[in-house]
Tab-separated table of C-alpha atoms in Angstrom:
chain	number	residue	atom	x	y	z
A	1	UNK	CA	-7.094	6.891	17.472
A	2	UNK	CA	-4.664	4.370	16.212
A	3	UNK	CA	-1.507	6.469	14.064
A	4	UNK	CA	1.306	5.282	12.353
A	5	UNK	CA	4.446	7.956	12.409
A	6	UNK	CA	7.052	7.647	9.613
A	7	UNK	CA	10.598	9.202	10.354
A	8	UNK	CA	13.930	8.742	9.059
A	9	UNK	CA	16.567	11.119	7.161
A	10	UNK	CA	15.147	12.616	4.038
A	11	UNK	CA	18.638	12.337	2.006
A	12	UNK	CA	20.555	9.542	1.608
A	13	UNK	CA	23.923	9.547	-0.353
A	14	UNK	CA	23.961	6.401	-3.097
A	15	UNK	CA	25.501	3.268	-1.959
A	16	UNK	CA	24.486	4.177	1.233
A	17	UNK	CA	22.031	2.284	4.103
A	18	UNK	CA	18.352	3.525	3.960
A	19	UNK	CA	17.021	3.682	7.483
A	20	UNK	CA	13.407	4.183	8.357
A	21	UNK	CA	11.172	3.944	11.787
A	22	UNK	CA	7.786	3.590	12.307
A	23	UNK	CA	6.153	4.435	15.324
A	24	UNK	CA	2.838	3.625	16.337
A	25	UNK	CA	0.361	4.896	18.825
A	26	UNK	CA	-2.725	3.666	20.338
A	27	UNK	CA	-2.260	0.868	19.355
A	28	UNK	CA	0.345	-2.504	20.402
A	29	UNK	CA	2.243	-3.918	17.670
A	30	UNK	CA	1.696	-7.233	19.348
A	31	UNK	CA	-1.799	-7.813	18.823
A	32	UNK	CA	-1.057	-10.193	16.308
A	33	UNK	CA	-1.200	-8.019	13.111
A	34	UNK	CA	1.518	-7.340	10.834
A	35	UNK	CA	3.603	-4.323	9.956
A	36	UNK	CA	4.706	-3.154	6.241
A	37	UNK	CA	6.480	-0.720	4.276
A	38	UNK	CA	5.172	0.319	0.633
A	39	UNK	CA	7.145	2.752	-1.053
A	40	UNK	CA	5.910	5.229	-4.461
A	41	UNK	CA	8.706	6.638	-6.069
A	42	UNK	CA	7.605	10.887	-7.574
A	43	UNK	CA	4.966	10.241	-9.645
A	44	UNK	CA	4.783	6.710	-10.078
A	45	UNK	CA	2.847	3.749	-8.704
A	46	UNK	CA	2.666	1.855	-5.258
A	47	UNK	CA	5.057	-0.748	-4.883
A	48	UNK	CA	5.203	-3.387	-1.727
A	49	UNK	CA	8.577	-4.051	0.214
A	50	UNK	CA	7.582	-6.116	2.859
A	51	UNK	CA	5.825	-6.503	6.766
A	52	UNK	CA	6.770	-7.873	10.115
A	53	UNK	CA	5.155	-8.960	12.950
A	54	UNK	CA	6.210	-8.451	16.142
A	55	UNK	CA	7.946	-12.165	16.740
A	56	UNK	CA	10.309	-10.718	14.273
A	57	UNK	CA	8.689	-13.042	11.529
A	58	UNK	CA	9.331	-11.554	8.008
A	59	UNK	CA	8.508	-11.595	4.573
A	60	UNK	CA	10.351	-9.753	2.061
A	61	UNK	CA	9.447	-8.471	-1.761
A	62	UNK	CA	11.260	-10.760	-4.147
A	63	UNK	CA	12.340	-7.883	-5.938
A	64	UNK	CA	13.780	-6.267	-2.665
A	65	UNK	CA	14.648	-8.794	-0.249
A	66	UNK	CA	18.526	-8.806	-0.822
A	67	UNK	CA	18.560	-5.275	0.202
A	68	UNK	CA	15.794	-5.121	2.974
A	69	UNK	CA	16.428	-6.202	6.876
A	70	UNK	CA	13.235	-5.359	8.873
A	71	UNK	CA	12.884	-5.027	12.731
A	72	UNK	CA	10.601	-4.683	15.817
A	73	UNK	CA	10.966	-3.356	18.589
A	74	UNK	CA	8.224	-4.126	20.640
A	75	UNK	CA	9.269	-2.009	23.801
A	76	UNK	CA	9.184	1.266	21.841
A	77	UNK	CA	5.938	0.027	19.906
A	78	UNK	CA	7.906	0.548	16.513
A	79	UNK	CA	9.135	-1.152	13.420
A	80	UNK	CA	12.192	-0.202	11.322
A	81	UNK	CA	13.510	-0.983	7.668
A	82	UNK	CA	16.897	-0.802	6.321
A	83	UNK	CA	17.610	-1.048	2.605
A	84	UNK	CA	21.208	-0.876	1.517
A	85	UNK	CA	22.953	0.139	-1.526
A	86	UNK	CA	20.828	2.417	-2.480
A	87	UNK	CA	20.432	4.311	-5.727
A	88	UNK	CA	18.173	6.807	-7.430
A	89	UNK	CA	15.765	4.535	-8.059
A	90	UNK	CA	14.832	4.129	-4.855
A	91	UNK	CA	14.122	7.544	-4.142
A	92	UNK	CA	10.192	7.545	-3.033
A	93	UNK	CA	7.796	8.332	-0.440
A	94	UNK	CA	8.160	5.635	1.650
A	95	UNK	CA	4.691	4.855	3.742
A	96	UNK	CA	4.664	2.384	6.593
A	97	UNK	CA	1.041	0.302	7.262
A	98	UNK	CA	-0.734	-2.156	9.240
A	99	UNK	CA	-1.954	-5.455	8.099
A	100	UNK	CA	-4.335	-7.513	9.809
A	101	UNK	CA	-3.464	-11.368	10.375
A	102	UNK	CA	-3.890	-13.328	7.707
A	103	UNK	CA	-5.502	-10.766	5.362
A	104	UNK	CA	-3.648	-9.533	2.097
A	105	UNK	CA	-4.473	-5.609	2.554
A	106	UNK	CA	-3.196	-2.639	4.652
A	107	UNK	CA	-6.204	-1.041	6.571
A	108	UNK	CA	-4.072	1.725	8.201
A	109	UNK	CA	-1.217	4.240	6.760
A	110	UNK	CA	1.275	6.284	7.965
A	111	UNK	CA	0.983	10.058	6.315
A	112	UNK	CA	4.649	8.885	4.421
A	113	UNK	CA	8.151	9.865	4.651
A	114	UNK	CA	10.047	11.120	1.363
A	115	UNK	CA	13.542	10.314	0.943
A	116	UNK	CA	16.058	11.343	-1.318
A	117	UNK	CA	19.116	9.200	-2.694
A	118	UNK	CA	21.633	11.975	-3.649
A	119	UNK	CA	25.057	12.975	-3.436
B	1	UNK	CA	5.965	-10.692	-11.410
B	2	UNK	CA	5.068	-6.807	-12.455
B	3	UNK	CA	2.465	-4.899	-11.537
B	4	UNK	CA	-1.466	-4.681	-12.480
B	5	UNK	CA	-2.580	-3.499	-15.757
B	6	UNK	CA	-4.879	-0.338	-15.299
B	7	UNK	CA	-5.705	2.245	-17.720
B	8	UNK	CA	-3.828	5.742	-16.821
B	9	UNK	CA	-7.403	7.693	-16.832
B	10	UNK	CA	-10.789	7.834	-16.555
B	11	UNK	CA	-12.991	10.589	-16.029
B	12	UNK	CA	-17.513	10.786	-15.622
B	13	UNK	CA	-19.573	14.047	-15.279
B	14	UNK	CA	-20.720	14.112	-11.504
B	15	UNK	CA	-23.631	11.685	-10.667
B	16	UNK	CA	-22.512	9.341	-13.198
B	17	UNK	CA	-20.309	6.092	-12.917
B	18	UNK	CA	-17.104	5.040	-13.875
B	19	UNK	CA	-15.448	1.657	-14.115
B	20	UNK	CA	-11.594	1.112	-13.433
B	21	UNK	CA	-10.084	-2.256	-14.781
B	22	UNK	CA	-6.889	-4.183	-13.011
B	23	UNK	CA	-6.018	-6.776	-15.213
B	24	UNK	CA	-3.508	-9.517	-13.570
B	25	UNK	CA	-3.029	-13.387	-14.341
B	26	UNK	CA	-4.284	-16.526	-13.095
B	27	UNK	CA	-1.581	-16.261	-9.759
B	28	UNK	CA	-2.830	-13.382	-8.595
B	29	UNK	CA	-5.891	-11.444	-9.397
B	30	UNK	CA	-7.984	-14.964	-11.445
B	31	UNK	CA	-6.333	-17.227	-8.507
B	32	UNK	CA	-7.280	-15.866	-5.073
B	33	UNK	CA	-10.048	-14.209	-3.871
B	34	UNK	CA	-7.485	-11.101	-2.266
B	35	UNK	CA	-7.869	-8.306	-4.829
B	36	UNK	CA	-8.216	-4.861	-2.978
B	37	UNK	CA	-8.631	-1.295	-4.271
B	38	UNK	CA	-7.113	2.317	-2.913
B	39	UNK	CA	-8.072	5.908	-2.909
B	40	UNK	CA	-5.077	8.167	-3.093
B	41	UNK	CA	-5.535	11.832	-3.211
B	42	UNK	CA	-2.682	14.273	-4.018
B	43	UNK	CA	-0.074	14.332	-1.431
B	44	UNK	CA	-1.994	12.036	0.741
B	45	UNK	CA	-1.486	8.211	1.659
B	46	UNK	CA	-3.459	5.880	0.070
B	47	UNK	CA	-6.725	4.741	2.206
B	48	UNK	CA	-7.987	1.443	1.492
B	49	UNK	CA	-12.152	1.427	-0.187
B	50	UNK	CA	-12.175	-2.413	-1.529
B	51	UNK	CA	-11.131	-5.761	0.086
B	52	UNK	CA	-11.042	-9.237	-0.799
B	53	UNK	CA	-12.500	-8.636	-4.235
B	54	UNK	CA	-16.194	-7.100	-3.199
B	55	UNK	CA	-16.099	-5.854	0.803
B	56	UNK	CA	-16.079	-2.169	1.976
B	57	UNK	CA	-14.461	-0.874	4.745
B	58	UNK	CA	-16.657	0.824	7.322
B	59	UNK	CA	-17.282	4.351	6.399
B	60	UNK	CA	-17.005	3.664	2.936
B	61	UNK	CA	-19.486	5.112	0.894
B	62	UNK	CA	-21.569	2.020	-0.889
B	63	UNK	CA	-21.370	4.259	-4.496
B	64	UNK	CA	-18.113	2.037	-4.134
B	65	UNK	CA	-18.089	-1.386	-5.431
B	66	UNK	CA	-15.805	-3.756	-6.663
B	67	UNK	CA	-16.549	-6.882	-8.772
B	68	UNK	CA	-13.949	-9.730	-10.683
B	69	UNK	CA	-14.131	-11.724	-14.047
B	70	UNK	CA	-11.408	-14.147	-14.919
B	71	UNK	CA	-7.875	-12.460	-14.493
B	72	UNK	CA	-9.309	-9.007	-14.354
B	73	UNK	CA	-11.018	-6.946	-11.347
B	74	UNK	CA	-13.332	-4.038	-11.326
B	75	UNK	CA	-13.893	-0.986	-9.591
B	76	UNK	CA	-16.858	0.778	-9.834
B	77	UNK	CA	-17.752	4.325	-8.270
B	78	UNK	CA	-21.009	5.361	-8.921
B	79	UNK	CA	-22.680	9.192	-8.643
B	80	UNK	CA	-19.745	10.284	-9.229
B	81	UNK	CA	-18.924	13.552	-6.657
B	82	UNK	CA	-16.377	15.851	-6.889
B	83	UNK	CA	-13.925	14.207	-4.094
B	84	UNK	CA	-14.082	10.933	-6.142
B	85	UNK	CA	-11.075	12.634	-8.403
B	86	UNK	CA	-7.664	10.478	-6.671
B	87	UNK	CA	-5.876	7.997	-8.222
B	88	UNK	CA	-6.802	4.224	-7.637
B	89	UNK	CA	-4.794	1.185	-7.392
B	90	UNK	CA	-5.605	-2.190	-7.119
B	91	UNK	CA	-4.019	-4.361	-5.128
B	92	UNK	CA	-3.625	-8.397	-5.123
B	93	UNK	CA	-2.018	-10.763	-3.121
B	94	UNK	CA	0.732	-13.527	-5.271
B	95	UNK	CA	2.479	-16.247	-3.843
B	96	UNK	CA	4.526	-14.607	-1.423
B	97	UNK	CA	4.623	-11.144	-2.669
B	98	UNK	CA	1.684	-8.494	-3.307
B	99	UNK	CA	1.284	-6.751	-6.110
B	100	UNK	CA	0.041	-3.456	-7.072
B	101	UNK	CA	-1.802	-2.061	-10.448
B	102	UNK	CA	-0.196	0.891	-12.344
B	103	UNK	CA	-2.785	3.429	-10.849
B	104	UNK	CA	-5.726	5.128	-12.607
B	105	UNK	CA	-6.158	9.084	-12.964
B	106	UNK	CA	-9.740	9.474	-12.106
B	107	UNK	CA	-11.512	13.426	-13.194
B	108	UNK	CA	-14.700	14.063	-12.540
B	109	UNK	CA	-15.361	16.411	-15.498
């Protein structure tokens, strides 16, 4: 059964790098599909940050993309994203998903990572 | 862009229906045919129920459907059963960036 595995450090000090993995299992990241992160800050909404696939190709939220790098790393069958700077506002759970190609909608979530932004 | 318009709540005895709007504009929801919905109960990750405006997923119940006029997309969940209380996005894709709707409380009274 494929699953997606959030991890990461659940507090991050403001100004501060954000750092998030994503492993997945049963499943290769290279199949073609692509991999996002979607974040939902305590009580609030979904919002989208952005996917990869596993050439490394990218695309970013507007909103975000200043702030976000995303990786792959194809070997470990995982996908990371850094955000930098960060402040209270982006305190949230932050979910990785899968994407099929070409499609606009995430079949497949990880069970989602909170983190913190606090001194 | 923002998000999706929904209304915060909406709420149907069990065995009845209930109808969730996402209202968007004419680059997103009224210009594609991408519009997707998600089922998000408490301290669980969403799990996708609608795609490209009307399909289901397998496994998901047909009491699900979705449905778009214009700028604004519909969700409908009918016989209503006591697991159907979650919140509900919508979801639709804009150029280069995907958007999500405000979420809609959903009770089943």
């Amino acid at each position: 059964q494929v699953q997606l595995q959030e991890s990461g450090p659940g507090l991050v000090r403001p100004s501060d790098t954000l750092s998030l993995t994503c492993a997945v299992s049963d499943y290769s990241i290279t199949t073609g599909d692509w991999w996002g992160w979607i974040r939902q800050p305590p009580g609030e909404g979904l919002e989208w940050i952005g996917y990869i696939d596993y050439t490394a190709t990218t695309h970013y939220s507007p909103s975000l993309k200043s702030r976000i790098t995303m990786s792959v790393d194809t070997p470990k069958n995982q996908f990371s994203l850094r955000l930098t700077s960060v402040t209270a506002v982006d305190t949230a759970v932050y979910y990785c998903a899968r994407k099929g190609p070409g499609l606009t909608y995430f079949d497949l979530w990880g069970r989602g990572t909170l983190v913190t932004v606090s001194s | 862009q923002s998000a999706l318009t929904q209304p915060p709540s909406a709420s149907g005895s069990p065995g009845q229906s209930v109808t969730i709007s996402c209202t968007g504009t004419s680059s997103d929801v009224g210009g594609n045919s991408y519009v997707s919905w998600y089922q998000q109960h408490p301290g669980r990750a969403p799990k996708l129920i609608i795609y490209e405006v009307t399909k289901r997923p397998s496994g998901v119940p047909d009491r699900f459907s979705g449905s778009r006029s214009g700028n604004t997309a519909s969700l409908t969940v009918s016989g209503l059963q006591a697991d159907d209380e979650a919140d509900y996005y919508c979801s639709s894709y804009a150029t280069s960036n995907i958007l999500f709707g405000t979420g809609t409380k959903v009770t089943v009274l």
